[in-house]
PDB file of C-alpha atoms in Angstrom:
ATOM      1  CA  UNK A  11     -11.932 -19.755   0.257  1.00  0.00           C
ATOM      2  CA  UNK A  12     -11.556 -20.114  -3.659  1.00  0.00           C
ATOM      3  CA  UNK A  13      -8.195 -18.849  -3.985  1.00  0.00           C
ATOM      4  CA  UNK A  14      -5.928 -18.274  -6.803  1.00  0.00           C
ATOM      5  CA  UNK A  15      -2.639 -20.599  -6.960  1.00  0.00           C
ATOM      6  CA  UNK A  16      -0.692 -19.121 -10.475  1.00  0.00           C
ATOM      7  CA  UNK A  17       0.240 -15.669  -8.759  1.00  0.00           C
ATOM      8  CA  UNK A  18      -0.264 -14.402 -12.627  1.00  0.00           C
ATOM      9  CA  UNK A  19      -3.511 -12.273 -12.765  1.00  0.00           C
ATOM     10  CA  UNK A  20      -3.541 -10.131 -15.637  1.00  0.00           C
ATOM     11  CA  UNK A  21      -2.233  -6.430 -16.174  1.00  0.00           C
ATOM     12  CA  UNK A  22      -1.900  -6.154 -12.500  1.00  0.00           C
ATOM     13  CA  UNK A  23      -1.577  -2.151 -11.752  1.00  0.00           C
ATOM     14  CA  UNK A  24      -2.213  -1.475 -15.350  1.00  0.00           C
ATOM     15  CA  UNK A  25       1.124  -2.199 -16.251  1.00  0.00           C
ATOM     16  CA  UNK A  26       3.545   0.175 -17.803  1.00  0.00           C
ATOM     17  CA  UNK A  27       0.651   1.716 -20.320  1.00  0.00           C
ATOM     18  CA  UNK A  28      -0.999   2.545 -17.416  1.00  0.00           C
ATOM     19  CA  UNK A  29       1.951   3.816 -15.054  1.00  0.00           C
ATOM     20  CA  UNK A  30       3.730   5.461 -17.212  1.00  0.00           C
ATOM     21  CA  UNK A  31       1.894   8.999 -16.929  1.00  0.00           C
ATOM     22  CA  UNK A  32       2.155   8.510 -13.714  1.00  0.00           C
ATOM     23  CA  UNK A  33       5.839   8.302 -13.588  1.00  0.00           C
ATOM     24  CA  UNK A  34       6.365  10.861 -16.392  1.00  0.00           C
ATOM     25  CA  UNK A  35       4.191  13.509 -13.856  1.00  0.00           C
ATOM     26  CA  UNK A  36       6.383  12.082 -11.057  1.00  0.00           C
ATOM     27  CA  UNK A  37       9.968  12.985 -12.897  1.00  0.00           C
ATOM     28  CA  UNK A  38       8.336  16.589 -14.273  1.00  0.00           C
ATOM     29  CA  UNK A  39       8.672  17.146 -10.277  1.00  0.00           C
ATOM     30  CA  UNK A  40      11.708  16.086  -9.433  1.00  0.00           C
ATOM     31  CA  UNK A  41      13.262  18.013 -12.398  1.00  0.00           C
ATOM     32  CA  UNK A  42      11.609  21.054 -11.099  1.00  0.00           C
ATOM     33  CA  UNK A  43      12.514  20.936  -7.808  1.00  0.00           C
ATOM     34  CA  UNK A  44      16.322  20.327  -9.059  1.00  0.00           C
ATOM     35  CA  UNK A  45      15.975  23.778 -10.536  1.00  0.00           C
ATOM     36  CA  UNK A  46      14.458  25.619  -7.657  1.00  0.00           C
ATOM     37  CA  UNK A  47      16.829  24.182  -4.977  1.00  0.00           C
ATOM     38  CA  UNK A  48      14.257  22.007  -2.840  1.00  0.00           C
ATOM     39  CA  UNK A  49      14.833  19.120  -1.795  1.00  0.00           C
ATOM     40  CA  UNK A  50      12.467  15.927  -2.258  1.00  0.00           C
ATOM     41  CA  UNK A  51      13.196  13.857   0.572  1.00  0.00           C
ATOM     42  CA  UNK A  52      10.067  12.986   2.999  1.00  0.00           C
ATOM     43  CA  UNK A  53       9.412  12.215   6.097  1.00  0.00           C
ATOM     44  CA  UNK A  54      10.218   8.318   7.513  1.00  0.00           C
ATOM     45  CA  UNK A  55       8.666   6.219  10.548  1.00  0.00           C
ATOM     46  CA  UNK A  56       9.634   6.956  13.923  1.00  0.00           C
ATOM     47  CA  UNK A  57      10.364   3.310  14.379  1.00  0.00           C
ATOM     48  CA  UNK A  58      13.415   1.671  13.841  1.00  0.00           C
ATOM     49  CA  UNK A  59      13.290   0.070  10.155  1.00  0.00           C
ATOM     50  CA  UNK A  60      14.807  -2.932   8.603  1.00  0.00           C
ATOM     51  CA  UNK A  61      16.884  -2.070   5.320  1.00  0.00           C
ATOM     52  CA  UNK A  62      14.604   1.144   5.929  1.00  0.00           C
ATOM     53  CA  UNK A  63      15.356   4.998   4.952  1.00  0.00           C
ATOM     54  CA  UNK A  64      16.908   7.896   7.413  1.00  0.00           C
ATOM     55  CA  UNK A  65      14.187   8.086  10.590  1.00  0.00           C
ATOM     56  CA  UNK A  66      15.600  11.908  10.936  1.00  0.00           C
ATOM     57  CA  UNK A  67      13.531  14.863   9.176  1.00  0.00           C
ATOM     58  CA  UNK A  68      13.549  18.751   9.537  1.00  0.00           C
ATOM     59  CA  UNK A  69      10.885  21.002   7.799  1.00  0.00           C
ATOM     60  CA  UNK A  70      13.030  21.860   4.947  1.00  0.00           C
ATOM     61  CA  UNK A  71      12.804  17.412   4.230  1.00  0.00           C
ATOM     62  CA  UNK A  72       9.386  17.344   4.227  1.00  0.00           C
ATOM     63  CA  UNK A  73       7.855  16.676   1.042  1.00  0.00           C
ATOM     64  CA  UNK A  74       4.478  15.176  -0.024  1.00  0.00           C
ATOM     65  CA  UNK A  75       4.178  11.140  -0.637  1.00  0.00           C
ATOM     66  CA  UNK A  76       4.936  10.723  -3.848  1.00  0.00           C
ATOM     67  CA  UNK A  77       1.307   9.812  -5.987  1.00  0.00           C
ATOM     68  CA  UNK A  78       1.230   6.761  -7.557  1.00  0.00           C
ATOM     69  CA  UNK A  79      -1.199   5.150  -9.761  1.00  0.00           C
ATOM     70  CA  UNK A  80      -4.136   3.314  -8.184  1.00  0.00           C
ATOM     71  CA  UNK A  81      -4.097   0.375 -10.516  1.00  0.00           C
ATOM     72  CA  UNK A  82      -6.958  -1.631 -11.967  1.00  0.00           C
ATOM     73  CA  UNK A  83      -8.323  -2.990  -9.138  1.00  0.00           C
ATOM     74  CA  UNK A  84      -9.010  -0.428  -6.392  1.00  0.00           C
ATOM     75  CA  UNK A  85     -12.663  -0.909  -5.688  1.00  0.00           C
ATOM     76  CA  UNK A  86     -13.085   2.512  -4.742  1.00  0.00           C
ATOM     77  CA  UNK A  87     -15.849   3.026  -7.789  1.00  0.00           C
ATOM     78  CA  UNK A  88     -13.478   4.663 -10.432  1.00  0.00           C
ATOM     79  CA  UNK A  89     -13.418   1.095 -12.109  1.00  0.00           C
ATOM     80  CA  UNK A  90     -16.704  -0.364 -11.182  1.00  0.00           C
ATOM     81  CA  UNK A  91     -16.826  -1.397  -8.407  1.00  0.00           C
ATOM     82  CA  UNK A  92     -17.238   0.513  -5.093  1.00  0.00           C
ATOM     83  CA  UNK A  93     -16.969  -1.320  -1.794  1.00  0.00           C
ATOM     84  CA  UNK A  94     -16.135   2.296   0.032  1.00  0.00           C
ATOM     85  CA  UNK A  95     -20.268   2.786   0.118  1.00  0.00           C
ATOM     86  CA  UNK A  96     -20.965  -0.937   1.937  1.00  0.00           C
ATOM     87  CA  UNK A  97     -21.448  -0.914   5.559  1.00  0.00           C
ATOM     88  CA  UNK A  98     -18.744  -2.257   7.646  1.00  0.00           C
ATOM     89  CA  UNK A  99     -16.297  -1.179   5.630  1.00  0.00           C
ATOM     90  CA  UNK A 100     -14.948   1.246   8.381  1.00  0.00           C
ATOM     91  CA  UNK A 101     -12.574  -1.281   9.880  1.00  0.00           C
ATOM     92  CA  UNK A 102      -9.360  -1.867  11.583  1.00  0.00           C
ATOM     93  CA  UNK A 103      -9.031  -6.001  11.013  1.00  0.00           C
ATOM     94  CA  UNK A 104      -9.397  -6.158   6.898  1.00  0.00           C
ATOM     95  CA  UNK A 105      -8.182 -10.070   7.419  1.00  0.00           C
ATOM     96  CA  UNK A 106     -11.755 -11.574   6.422  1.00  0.00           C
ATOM     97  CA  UNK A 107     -14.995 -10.110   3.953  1.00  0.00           C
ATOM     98  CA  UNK A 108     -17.312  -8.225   5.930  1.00  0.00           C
ATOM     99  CA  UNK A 109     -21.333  -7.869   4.795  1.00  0.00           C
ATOM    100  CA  UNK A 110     -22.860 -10.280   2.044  1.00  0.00           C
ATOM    101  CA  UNK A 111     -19.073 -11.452   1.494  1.00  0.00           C
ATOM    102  CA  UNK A 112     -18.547 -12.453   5.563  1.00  0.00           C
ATOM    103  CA  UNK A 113     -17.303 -15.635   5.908  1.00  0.00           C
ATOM    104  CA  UNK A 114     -13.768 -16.089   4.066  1.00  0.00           C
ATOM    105  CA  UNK A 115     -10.505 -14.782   5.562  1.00  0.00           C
ATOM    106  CA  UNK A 116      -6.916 -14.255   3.867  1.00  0.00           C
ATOM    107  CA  UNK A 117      -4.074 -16.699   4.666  1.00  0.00           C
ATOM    108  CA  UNK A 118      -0.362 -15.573   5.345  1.00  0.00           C
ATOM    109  CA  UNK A 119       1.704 -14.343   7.992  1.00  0.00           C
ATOM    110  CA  UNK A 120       0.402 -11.391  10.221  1.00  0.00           C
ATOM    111  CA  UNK A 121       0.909  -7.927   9.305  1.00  0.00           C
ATOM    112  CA  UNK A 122       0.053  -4.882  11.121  1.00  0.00           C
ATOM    113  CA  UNK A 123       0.461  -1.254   8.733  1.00  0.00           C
ATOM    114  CA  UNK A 124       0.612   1.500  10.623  1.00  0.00           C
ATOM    115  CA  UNK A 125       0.390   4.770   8.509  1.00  0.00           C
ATOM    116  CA  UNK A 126       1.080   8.296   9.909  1.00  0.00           C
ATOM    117  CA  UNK A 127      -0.719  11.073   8.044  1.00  0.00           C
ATOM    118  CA  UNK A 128       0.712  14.623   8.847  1.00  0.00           C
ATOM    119  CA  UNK A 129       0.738  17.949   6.913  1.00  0.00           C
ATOM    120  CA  UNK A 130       3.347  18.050   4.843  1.00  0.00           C
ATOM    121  CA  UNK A 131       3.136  22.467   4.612  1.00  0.00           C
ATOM    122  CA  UNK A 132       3.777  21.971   8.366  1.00  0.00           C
ATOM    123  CA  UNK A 133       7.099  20.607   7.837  1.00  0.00           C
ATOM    124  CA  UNK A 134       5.533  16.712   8.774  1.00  0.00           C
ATOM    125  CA  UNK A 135       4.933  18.130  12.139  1.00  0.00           C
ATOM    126  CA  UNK A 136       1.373  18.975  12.463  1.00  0.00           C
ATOM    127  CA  UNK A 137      -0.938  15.632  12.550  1.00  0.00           C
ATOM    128  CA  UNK A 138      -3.638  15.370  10.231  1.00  0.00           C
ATOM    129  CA  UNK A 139      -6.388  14.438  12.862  1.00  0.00           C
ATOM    130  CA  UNK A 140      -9.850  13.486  11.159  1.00  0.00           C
ATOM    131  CA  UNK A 141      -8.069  12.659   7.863  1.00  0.00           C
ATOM    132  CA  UNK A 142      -9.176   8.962   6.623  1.00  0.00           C
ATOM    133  CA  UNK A 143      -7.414   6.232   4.636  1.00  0.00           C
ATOM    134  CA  UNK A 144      -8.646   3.706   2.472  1.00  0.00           C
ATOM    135  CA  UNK A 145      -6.041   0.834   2.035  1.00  0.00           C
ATOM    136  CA  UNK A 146      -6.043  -2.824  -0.015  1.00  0.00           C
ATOM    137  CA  UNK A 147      -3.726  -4.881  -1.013  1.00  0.00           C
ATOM    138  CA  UNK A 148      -3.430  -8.556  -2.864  1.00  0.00           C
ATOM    139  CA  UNK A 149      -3.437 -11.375  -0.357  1.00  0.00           C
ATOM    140  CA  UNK A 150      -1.058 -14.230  -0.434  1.00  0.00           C
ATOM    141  CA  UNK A 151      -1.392 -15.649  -4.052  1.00  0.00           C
ATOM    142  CA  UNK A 152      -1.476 -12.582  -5.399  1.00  0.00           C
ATOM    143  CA  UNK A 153      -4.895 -11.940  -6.054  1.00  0.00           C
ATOM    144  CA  UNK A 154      -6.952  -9.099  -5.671  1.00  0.00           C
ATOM    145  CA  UNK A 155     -10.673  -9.410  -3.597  1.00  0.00           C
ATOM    146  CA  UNK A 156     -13.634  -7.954  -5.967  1.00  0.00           C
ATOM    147  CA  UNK A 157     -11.397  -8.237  -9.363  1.00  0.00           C
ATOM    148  CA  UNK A 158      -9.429 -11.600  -9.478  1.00  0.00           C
ATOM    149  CA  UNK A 159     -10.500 -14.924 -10.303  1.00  0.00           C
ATOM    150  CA  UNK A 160     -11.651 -17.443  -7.805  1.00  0.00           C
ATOM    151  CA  UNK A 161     -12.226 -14.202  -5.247  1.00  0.00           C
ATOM    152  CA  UNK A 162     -14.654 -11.785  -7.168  1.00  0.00           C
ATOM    153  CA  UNK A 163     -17.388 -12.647  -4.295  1.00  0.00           C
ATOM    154  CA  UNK A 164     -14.600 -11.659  -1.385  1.00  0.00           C
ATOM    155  CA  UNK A 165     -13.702  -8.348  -0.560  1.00  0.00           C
ATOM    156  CA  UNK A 166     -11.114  -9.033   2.423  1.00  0.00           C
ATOM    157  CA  UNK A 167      -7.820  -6.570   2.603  1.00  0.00           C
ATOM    158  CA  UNK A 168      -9.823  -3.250   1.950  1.00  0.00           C
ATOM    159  CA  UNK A 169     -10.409  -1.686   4.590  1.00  0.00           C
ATOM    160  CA  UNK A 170     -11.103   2.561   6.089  1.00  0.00           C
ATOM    161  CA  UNK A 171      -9.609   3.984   8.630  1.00  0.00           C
ATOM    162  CA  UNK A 172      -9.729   7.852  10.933  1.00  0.00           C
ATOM    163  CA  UNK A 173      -6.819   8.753  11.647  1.00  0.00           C
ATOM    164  CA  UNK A 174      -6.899   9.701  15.378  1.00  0.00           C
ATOM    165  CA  UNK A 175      -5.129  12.489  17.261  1.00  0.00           C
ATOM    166  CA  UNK A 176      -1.867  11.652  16.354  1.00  0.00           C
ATOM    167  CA  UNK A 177      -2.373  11.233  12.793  1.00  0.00           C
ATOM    168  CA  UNK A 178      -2.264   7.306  12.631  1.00  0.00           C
ATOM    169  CA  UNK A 179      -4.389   4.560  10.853  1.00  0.00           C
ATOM    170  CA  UNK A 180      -4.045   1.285  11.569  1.00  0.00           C
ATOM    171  CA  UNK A 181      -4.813  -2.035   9.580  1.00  0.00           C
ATOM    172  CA  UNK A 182      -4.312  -5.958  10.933  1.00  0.00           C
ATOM    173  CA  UNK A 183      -3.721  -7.737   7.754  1.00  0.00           C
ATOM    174  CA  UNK A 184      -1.643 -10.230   6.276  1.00  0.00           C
ATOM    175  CA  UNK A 185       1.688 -10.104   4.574  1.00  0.00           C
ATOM    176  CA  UNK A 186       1.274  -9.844   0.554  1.00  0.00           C
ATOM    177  CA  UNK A 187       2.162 -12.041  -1.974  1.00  0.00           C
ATOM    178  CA  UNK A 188       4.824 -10.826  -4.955  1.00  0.00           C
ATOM    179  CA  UNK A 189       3.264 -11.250  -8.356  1.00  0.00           C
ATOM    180  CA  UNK A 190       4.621 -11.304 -11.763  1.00  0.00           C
ATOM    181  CA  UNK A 191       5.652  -7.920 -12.880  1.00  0.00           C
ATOM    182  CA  UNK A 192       5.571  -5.726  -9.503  1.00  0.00           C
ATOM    183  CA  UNK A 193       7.291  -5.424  -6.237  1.00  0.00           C
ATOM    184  CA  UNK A 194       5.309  -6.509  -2.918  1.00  0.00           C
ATOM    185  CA  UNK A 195       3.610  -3.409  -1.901  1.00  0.00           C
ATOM    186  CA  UNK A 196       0.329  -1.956  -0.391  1.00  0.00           C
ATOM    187  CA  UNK A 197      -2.134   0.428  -2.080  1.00  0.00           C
ATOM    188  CA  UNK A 198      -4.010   3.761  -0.235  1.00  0.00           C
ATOM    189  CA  UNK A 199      -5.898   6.712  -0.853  1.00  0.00           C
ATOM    190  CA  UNK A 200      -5.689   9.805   1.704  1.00  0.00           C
ATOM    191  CA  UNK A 201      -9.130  11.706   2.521  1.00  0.00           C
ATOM    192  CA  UNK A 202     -10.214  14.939   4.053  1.00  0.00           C
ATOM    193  CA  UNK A 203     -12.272  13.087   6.456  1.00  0.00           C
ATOM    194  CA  UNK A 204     -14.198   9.724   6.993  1.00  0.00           C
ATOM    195  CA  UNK A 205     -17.097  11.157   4.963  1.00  0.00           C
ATOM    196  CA  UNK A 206     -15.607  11.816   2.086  1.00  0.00           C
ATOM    197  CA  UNK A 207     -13.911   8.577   1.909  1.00  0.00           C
ATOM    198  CA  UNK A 208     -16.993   6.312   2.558  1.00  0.00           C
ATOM    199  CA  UNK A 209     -19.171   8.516   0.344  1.00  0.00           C
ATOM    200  CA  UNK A 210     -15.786   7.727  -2.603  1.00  0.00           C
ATOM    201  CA  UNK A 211     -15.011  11.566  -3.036  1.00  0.00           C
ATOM    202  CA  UNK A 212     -12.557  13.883  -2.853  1.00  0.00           C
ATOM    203  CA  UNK A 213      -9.036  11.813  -2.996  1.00  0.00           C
ATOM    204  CA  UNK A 214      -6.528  14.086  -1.594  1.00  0.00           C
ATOM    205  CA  UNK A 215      -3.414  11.517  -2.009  1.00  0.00           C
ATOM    206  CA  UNK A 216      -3.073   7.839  -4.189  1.00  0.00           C
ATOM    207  CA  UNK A 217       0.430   6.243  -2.805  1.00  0.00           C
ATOM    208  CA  UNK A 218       2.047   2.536  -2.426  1.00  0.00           C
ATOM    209  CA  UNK A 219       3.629   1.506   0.302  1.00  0.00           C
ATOM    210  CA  UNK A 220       7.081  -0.819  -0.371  1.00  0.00           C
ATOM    211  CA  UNK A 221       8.561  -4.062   1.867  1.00  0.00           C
ATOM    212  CA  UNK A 222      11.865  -4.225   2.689  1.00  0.00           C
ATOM    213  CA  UNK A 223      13.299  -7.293   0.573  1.00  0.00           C
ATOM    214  CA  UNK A 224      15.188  -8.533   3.492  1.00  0.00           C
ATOM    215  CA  UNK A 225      11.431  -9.174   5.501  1.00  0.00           C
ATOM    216  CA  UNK A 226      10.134 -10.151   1.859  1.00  0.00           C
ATOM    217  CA  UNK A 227      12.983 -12.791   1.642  1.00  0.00           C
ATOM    218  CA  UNK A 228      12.152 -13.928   5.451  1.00  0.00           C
ATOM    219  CA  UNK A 229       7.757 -13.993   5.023  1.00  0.00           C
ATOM    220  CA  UNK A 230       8.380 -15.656   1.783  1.00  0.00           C
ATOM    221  CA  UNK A 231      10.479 -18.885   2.828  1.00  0.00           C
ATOM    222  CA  UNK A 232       7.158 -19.577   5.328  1.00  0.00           C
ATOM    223  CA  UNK A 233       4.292 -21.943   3.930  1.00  0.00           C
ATOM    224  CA  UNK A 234       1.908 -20.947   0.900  1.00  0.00           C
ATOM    225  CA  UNK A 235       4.353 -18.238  -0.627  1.00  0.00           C
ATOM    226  CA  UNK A 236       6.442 -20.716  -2.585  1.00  0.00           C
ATOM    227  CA  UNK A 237       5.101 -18.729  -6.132  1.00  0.00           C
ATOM    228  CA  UNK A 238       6.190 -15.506  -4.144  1.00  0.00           C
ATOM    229  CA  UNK A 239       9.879 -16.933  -3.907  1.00  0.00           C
ATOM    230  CA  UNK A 240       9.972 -17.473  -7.524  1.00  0.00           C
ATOM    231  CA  UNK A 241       8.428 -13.715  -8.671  1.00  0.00           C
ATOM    232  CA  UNK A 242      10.553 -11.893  -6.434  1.00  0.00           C
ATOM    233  CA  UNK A 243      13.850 -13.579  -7.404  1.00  0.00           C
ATOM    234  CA  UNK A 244      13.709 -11.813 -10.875  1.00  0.00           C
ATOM    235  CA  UNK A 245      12.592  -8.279  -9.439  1.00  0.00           C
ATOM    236  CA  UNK A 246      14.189  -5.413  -7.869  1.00  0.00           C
ATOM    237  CA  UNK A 247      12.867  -1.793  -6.001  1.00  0.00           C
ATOM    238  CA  UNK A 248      15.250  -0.521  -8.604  1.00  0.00           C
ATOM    239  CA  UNK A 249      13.596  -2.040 -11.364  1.00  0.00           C
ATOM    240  CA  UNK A 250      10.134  -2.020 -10.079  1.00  0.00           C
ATOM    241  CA  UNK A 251       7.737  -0.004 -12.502  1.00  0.00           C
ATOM    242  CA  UNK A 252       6.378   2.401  -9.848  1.00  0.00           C
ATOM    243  CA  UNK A 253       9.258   2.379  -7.574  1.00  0.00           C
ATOM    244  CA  UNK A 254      12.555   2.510  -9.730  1.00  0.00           C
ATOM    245  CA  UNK A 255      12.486   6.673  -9.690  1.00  0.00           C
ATOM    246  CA  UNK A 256      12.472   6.676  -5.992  1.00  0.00           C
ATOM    247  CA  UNK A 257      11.321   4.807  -3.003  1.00  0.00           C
ATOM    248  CA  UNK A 258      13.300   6.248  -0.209  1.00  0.00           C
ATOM    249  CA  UNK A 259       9.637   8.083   1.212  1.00  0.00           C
ATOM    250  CA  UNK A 260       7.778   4.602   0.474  1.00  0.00           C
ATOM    251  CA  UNK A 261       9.494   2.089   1.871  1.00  0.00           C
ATOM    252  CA  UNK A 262       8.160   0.760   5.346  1.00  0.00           C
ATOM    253  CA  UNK A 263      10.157   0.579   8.549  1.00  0.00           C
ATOM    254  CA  UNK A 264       9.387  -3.464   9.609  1.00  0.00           C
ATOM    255  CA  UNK A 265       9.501  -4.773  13.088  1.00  0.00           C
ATOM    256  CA  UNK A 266       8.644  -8.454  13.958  1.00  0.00           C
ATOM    257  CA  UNK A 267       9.153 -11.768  12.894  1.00  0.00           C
ATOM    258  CA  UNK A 268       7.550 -14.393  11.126  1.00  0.00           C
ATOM    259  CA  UNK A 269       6.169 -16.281  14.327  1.00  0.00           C
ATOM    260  CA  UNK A 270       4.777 -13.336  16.642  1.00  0.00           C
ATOM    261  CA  UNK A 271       3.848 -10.903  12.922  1.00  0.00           C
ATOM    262  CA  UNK A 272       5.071  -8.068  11.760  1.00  0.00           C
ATOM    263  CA  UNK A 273       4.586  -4.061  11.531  1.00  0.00           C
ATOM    264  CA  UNK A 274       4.821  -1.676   8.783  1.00  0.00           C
ATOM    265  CA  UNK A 275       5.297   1.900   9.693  1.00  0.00           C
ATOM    266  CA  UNK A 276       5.138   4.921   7.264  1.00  0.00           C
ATOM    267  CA  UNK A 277       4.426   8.327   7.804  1.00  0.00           C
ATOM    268  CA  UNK A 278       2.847   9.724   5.209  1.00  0.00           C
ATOM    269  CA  UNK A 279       2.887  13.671   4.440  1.00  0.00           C
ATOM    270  CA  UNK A 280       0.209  15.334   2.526  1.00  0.00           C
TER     271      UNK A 280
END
């Protein structure tokens, strides 16, 4: 696999020229809500988390995941490229590049993401059965399949999923590297159903998912995320361009360890 080894691509996410309307669209929400009264905490995994947010909800909690900007590199044909129309891209294991890219597979320690996708006009408690997600995410040197350099011909750690009757998707993957710039998190776009996410239409949700920096600091000491070590040291969720106005409803609840993998749980209201 021809792999990057700086952990500096370029104007990863956009950066803040391209965030920033994001965020601005984000606080317009939060100062509204202060006026009316509701509150803007979400819903949180079922599973017990690791420096992770309240696991306790009630209707008047739920809120809808926060939307986030997709970034530059999201392959889902609103930048060029498309992968969402190649067969095979309906997956569960988005380790290693499926079609004319089969053959290379991404490096690191074993993640599993396990995302929950419920209604959030139901209070969180109605799951959204038939609902897809598309999800992708850098691999361990920071580079992104389809867009980086050395890994334009790979297109491993994008992957679709249905959710099934109980609202979840989930991806086998590998923990991601931290890059210059941004917290390690995970990108994904919510769809009405499997067809309109493999046909690229009708986004109903763009979110990131957020690690723990406690499981950050413990995947990063392992071999081949030395660069990680470095990035991280001078960032912070507070900080963090997309996270600093609030993470509490994107922040994973981990389980595992660095020998047997780990999983990242989030439910995620729309």
């Amino acid at each position: 696999m021809n792999g990057r080894h700086d952990l500096s691509p370029p104007e990863h996410d956009g950066g803040l020229s391209h965030d920033l309307p994001v965020l601005a669209r984000r606080r317009m929400i939060r100062l509204m809500a202060g006026a009316s009264l509701v509150p803007l905490v979400g819903c949180t995994s079922q599973e017990k988390p690791s420096a992770s947010p309240s696991s306790s909800t009630s209707s008047a909690e739920c809120a809808e995941i926060p939307e986030e900007t997709a970034g530059p590199f999201p392959g889902d044909g609103s930048g060029g490229v498309n992968v969402l129309k190649e067969s095979g891209v309906v997956r569960s294991d988005i380790t290693r590049s499926f079609g004319d890219s089969a053959g290379s597979a991404a490096e690191g320690v074993p993640l599993t993401i396990t995302l929950t996708v419920v209604d959030a006009a139901s209070g969180c408690g109605t799951p959204k059965r038939g609902a897809a997600v598309y999800l992708w995410h850098c691999d361990r040197e920071g580079a992104y399949s389809l867009y980086s350099e050395g890994v334009t011909d790979e297109n491993y750690l994008r992957g679709v999923q249905e959710a099934d009757d109980e609202g979840r998707v989930t991806f086998r993957s590998v923990f991601p590297g931290c890059y210059p710039g941004r917290w390690p998190h995970v990108h994904f776009e919510v769809y009405g159903s499997l067809a309109d996410a493999t046909a690229a239409t009708s986004i109903t949700n763009t979110s990131q998912l957020a690690f723990p920096k406690d499981v950050c600091d413990t995947v990063y000491a392992t071999d081949g995320y030395g660069a990680s070590v470095r990035n991280l040291s001078s960032l912070s969720l507070e900080d963090d361009g997309i996270f600093s106005d609030g993470h509490d409803r994107q922040l994973a609840a981990m389980t595992g360890s660095t020998g047997d993998g780990y999983t990242a749980a989030l439910t995620v209201p729309v």
